Coordinates of C-alpha atoms and ligand atoms in Angstrom, one line a residue:
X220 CA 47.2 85.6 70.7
X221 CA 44.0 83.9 72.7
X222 CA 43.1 85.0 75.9
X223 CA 41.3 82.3 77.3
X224 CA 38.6 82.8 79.5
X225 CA 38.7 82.5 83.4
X226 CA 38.8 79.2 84.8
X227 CA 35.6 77.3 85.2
X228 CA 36.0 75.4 87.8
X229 CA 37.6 78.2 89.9
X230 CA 35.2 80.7 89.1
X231 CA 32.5 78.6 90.9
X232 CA 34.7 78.1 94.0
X233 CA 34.9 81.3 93.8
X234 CA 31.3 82.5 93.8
X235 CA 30.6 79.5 96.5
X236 CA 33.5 81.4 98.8
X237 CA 33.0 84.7 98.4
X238 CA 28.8 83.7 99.2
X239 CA 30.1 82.0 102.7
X240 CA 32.8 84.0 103.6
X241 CA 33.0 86.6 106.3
X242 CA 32.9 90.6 104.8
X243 CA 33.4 91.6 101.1
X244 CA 35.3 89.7 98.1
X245 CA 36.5 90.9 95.3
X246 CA 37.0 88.3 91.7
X247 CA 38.4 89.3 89.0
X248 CA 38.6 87.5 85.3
X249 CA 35.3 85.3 86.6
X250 CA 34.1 83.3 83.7
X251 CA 30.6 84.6 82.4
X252 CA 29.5 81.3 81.0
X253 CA 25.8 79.4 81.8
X254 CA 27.4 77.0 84.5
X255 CA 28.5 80.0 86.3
X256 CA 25.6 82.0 86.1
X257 CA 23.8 78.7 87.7
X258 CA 25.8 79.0 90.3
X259 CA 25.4 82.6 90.9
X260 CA 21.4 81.9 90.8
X261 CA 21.7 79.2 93.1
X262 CA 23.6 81.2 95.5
X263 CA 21.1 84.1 95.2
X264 CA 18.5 81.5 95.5
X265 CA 19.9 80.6 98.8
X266 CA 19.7 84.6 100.0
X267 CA 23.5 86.0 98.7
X268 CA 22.9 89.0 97.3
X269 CA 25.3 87.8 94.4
X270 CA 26.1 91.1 91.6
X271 CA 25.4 90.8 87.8
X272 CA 28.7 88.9 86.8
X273 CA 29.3 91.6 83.6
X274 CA 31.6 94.0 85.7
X275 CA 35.5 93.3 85.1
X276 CA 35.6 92.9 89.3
X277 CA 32.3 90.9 90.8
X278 CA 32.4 92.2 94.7
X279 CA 30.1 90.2 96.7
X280 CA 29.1 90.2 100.7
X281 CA 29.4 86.8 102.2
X282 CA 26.2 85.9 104.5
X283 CA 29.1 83.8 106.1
X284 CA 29.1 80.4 107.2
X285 CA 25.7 80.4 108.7
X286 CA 23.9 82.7 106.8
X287 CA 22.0 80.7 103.6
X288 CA 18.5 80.9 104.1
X289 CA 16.3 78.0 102.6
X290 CA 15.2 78.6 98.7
X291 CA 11.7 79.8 98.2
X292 CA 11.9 77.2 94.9
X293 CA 13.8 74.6 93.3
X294 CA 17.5 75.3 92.7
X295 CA 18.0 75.4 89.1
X296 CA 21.6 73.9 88.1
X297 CA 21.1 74.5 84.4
X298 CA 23.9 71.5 82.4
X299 CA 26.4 72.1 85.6
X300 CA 27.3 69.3 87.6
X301 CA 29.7 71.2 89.5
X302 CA 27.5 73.5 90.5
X303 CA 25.0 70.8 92.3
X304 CA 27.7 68.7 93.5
X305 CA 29.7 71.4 95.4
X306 CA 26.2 73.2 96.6
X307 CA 24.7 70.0 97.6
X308 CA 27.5 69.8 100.3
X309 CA 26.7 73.6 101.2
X310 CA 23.3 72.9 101.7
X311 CA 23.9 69.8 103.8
X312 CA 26.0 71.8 105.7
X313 CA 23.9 74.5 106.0
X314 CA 21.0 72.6 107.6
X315 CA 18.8 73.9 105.1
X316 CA 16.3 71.6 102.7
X317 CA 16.5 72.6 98.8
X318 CA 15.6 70.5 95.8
X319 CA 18.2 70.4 92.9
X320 CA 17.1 70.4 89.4
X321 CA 18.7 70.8 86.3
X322 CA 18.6 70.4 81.8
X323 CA 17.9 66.9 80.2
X324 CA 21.8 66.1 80.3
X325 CA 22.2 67.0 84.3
X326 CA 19.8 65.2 84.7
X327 CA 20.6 62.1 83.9
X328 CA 24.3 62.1 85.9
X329 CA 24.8 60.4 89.0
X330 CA 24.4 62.0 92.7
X331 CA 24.4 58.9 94.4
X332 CA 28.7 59.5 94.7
X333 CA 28.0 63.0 96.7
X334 CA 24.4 61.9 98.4
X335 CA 25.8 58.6 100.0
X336 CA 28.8 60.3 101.8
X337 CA 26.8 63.5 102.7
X338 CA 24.2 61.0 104.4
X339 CA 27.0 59.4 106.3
X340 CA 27.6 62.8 107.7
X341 CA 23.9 62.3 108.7
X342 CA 22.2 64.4 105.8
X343 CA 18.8 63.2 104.3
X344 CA 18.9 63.0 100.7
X345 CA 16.2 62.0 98.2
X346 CA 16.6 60.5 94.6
X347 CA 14.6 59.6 92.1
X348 CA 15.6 55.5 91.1
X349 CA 17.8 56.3 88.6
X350 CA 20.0 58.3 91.0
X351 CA 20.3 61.6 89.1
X352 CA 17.9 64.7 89.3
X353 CA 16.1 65.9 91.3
X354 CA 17.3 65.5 94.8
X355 CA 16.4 66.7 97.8
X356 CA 18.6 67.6 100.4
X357 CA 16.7 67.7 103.6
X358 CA 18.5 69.9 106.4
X359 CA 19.8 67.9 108.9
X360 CA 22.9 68.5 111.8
X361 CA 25.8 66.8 110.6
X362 CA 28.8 65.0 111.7
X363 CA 32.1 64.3 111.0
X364 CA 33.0 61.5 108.5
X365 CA 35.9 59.4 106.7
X366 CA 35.3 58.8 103.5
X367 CA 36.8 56.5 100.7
X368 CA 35.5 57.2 97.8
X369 CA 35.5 54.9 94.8
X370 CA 35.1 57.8 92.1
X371 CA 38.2 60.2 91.7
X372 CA 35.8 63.3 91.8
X373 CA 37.4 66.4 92.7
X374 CA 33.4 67.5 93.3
X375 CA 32.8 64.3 95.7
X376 CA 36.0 65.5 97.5
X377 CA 35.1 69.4 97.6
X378 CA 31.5 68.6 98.1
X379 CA 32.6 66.8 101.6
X380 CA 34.9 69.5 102.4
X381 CA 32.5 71.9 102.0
X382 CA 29.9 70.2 104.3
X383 CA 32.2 70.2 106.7
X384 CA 33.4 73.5 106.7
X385 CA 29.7 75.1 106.6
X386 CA 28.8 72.4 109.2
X387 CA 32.1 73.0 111.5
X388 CA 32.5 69.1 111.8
X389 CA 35.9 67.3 111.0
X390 CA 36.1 65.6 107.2
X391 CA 38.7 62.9 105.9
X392 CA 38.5 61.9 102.3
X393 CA 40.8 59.3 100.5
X394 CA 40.6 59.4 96.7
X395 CA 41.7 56.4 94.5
X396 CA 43.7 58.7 92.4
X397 CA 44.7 62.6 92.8
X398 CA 42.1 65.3 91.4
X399 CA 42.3 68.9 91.2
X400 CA 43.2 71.3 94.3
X401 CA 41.7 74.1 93.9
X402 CA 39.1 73.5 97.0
X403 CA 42.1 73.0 98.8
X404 CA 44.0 75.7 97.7
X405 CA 41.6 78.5 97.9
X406 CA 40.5 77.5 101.5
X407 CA 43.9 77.3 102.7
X408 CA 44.1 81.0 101.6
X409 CA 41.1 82.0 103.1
X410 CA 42.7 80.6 106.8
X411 CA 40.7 77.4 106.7
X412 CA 43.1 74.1 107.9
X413 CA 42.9 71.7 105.4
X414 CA 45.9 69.4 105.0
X415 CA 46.8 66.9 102.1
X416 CA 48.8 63.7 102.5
X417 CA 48.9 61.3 99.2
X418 CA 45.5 60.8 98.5
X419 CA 44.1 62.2 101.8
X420 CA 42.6 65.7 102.3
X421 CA 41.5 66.4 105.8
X422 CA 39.5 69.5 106.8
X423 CA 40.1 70.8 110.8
X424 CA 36.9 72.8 111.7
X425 CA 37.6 76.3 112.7
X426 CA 34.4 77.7 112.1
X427 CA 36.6 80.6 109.5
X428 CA 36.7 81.5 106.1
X429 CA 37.9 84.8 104.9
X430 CA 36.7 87.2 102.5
X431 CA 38.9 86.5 99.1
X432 CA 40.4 89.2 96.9
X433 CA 41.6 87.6 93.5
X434 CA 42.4 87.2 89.7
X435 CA 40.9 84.2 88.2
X436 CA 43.3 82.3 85.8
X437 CA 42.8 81.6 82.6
X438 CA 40.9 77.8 81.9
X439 CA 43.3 75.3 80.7
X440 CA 40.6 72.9 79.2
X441 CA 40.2 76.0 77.2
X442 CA 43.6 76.8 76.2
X443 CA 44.0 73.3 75.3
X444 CA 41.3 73.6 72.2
X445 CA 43.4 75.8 70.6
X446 CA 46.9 73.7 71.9
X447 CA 44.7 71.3 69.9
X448 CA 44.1 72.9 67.0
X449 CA 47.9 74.1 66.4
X450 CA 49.1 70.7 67.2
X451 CA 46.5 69.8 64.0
X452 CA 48.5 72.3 61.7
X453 CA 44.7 74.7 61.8
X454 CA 46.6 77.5 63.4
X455 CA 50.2 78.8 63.4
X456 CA 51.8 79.2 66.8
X457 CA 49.1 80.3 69.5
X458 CA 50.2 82.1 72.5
X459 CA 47.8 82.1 75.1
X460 CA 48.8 83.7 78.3
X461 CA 47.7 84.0 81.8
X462 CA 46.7 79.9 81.7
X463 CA 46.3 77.9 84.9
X464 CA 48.8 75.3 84.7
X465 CA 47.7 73.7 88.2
X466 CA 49.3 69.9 88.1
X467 CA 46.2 68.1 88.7
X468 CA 44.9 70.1 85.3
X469 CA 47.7 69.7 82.9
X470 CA 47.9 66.6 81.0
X471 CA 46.6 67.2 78.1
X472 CA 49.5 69.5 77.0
X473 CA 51.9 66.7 77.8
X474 CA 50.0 64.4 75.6
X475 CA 50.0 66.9 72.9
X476 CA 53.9 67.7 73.4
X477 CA 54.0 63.7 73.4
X478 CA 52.3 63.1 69.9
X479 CA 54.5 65.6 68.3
X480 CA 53.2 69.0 68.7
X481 CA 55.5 71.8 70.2
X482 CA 53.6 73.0 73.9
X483 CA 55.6 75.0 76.0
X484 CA 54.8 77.3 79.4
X485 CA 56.6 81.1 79.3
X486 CA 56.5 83.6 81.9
X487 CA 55.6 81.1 84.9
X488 CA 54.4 82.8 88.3
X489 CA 52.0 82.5 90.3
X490 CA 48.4 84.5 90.5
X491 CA 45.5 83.9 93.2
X492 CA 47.5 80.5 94.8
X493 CA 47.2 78.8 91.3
X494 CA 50.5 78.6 89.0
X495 CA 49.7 80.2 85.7
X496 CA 52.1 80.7 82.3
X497 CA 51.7 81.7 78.8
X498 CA 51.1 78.6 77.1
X499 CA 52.4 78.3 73.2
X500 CA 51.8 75.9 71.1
X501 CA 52.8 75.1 67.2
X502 CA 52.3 71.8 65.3
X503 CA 54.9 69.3 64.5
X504 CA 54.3 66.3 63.2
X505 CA 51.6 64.1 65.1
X506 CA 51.8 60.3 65.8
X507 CA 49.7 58.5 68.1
X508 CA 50.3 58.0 71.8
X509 CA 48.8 55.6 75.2
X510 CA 46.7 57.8 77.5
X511 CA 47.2 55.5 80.8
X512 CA 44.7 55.2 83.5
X513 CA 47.1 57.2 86.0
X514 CA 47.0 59.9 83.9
X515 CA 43.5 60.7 83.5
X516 CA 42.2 62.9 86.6
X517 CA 44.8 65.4 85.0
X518 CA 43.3 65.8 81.5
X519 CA 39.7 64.4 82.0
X520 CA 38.3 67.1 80.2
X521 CA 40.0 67.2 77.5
X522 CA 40.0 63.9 75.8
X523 CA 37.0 65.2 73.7
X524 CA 39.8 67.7 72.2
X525 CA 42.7 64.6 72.0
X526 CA 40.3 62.1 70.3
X527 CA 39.9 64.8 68.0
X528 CA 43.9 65.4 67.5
X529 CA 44.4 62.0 67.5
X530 CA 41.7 61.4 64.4
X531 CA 44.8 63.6 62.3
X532 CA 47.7 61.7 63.9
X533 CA 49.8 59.1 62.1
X534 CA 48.8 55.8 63.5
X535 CA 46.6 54.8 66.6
X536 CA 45.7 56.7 70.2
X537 CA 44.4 54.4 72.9
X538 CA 42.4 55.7 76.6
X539 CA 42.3 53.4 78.8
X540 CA 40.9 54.0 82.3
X541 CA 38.3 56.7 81.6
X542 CA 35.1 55.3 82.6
X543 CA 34.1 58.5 83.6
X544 CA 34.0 59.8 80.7
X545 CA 31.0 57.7 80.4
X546 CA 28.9 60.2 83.0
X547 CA 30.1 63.5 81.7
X548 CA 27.6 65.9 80.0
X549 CA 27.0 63.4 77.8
X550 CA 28.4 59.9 77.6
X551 CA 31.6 60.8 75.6
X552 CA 32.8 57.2 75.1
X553 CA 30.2 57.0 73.3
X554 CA 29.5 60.5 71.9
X555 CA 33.2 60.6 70.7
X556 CA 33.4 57.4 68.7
X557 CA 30.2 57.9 67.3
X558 CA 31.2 61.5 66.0
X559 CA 34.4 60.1 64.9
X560 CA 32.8 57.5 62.9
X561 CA 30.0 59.7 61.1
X562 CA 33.0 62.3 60.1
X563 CA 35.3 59.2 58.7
X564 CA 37.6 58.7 60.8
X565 CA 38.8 54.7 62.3
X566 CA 37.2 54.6 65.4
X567 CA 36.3 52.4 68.5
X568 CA 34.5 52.4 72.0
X569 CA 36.0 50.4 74.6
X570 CA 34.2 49.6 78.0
X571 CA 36.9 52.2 79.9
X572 CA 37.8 54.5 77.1
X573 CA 38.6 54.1 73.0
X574 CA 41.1 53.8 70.0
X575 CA 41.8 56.2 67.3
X576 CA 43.3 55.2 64.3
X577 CA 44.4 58.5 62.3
X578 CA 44.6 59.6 58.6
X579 CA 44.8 62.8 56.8
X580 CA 41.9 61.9 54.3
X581 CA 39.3 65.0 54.4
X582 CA 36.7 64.8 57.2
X583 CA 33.2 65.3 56.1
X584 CA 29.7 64.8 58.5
X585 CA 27.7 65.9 61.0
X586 CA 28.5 66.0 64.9
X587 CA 25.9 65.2 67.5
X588 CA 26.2 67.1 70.5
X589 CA 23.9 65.9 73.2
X590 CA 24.1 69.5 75.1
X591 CA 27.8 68.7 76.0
X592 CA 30.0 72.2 75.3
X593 CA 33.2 69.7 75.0
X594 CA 32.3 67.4 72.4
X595 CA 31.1 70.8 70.1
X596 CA 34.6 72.5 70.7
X597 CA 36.8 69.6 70.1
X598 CA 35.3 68.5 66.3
X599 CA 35.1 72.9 65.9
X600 CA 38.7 72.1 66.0
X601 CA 39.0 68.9 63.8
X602 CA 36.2 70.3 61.2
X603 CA 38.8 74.0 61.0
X604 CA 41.6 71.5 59.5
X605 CA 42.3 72.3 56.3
X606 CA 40.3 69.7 53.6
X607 CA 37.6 69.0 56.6
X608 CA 34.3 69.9 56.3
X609 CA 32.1 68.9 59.5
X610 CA 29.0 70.7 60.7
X611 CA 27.9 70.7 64.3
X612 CA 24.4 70.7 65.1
X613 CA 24.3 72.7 68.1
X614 CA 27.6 74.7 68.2
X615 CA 25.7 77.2 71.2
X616 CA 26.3 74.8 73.8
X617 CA 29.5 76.1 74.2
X618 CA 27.8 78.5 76.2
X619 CA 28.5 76.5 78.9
X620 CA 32.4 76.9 79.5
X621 CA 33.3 79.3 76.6
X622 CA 31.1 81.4 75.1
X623 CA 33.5 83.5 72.9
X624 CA 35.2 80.2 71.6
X625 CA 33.6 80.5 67.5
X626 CA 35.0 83.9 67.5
X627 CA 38.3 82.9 69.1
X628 CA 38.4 80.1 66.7
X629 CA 37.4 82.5 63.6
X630 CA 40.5 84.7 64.6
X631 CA 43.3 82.3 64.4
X632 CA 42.1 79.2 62.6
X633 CA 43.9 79.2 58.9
X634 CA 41.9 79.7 55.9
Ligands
S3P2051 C1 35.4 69.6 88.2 C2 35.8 68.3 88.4 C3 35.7 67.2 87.4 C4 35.6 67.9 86.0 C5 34.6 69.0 85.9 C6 35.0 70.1 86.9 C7 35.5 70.5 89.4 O1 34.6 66.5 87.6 O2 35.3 66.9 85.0 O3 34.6 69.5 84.6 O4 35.4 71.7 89.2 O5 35.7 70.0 90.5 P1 34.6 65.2 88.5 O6 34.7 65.6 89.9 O7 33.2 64.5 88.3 O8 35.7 64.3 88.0

């Protein structure tokens, strides 16, 4: 049994709602991981008294909606791009002016997606040319705005909601294809009105958001490294329970189920608004499988991990549709094939995604990680098959999401 650690990209909502909320919340099962703690330093930064996150329950004091103060320095995002997306449209909101700055891979991705909408609002925002880090958000009042983005960001769309709720001014954002809810979820349950149709997701101002008392779920982009590494025959059954199984986050164990591996969900319920099960997982014999475009938003994460289980599958994986991929913590197109290739495996890059042709011929090489946590967890996995021998050369940047995960591997990998 794994007990996956709590759910990145809930844990920082939850910092963020807690931080803006009215009175005192109470999270449970936060993930202590380095993009967490940058968002806890930002918010303290910004004048929340935020607690050291060790404690099994973080209880925090939201300054509430108008309460951040401007930083007295930069605002240090560390690798996390959810963390400076989301607080860039706090800090629009807020009216206050802060500089974002974060590691060499941060960086590099682009803020042009969150800074053009937040200037429609009426925000000032400063880039350097190549439209990454830093930028400046200079405090401005804002104003309502419909937006269409082009991206299907769950962080453009919660960084808009966000300025709106800190800024009380109506939002509208239509995405291309459906992301993750969890912005909308966990403000709904603090009383704020936010209301989804299709691809829409409207805020109503209402100048609210109540304290939150909850249990983080487990992160399924974590429980699916070690779906992944069942499905690959490097563990026996894995039972992981207390895993998210939001819709918008799942597809990645349907692909797995898909290529031949047994995934199933026990015990659903539901814990903090989110649907969560046990998720097991045993191997079964793997063929190769279509990822279409559609079904990206709901396993963007994890195609570091499926390249990977693919590289072992009878005959050829194609992704199509994930450019985004491309602006990750690393450009995992790229990164991916690359690793592929220098391990032995049939690889290719395609402009929107790439083709894995497996084998089971032993694996041997060394795996680049360019400070991205997901490429270093997914060939973990490949490199604990039986026969493989791949090193990775710097297996701490999974510090990022999971920082337990080479001792969770060590526990239940075979041989
Ligand atoms: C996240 C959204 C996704 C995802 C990231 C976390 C979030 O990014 O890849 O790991 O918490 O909203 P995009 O919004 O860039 O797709």
């Amino acid at each position: 049994m794994i007990v996956v650690p709590g759910d990145k990209s809930i844990s920082h909502r939850a910092l963020m709602f807690a931080a803006l909320g009215g009175g005192r919340s109470r999270v449970r099962g936060l993930l202590r991981s380095a993009d967490v703690h940058s968002t806890a330093g930002v918010l303290r930064a910004l004048g929340v008294a935020i607690p050291d996150l060790d404690a099994p329950e973080v209880a925090v004091t939201g300054v509430g909606l108008r309460g951040l103060r401007a930083p007295a320095g930069a605002l240090d995002c560390g690798n996390s791009g959810t963390t400076t997306r989301l607080m860039a449209g706090v800090v629009a909101g807020a009216g206050v002016t802060a500089r974002f700055e974060g590691d060499a891979s941060l960086s590099k991705r682009p803020m042009r997606r969150v800074a053009r909408p937040l200037e429609a609002m009426g925000a000032r925002i400063e880039l350097p040319p190549h439209g990454g880090l830093p930028m400046t958000v200079h405090g401005a009042p804002l104003h309502g705005v419909t937006w269409h983005s082009e991206v299907a960001s769950a962080q453009v769309k919660s960084a808009l909601l966000l300025a709106g709720l800190v800024a009380d001014v109506p939002v509208e954002v239509h995405e291309p294809a459906a992301t993750r809810d969890h912005t909308e979820r966990m403000l709904r349950a603090r009383g704020v009105d936010v209301r989804t149709e299709e691809l829409a997701v409207t805020l109503v101002p209402g100048g609210r958001l109540d304290a939150l008392d909850m249990d983080v779920p487990g992160d399924p982009s974590s429980a699916a490294f070690f779906a992944g590494l069942a499905a690959i025959g490097a563990a026996r059954e894995v039972a992981m329970p207390n895993v998210g199984i939001n819709p918008g986050r799942i597809g990645a164990f349907a692909v797995l189920r898909r290529m031949g591996a047994q995934v199933r969900f026990d015990d659903a319920a539901e814990q903090g608004g989110e649907p969560v099960a046990t998720v097991v997982a045993a191997p079964g014999t793997l063929r190769g499988t279509v990822i279409a475009p559609e079904e990206v938003p709901s396993l963007i994460d994890e195609l570091p991990l499926l390249a990977c289980v693919a590289a072992r599958a009878e005959g050829e994986t194609r992704v199509t549709g994930a450019e985004e991929l491309r602006v990750k913590e690393s450009d995992r197109i790229a990164a991916v094939v690359a690793n592929l290739r220098a391990v032995g495996v049939d690889a290719e890059e395609l402009p929107d995604g790439f083709v894995v042709r497996g084998s089971d011929r032993p694996l041997a090489g060394r795996v680049t990680t360019h400070l991205d946590h997901r490429i270093a967890m997914a060939f973990g996995v490949l490199g604990a098959a039986a026969g493989n021998a791949i090193t990775i050369d710097d297996p701490s940047v999974c510090a990022v999401s999971y920082p337990a995960f080479w001792d969770d591997l060590a526990r239940v990998r075979l041989g």
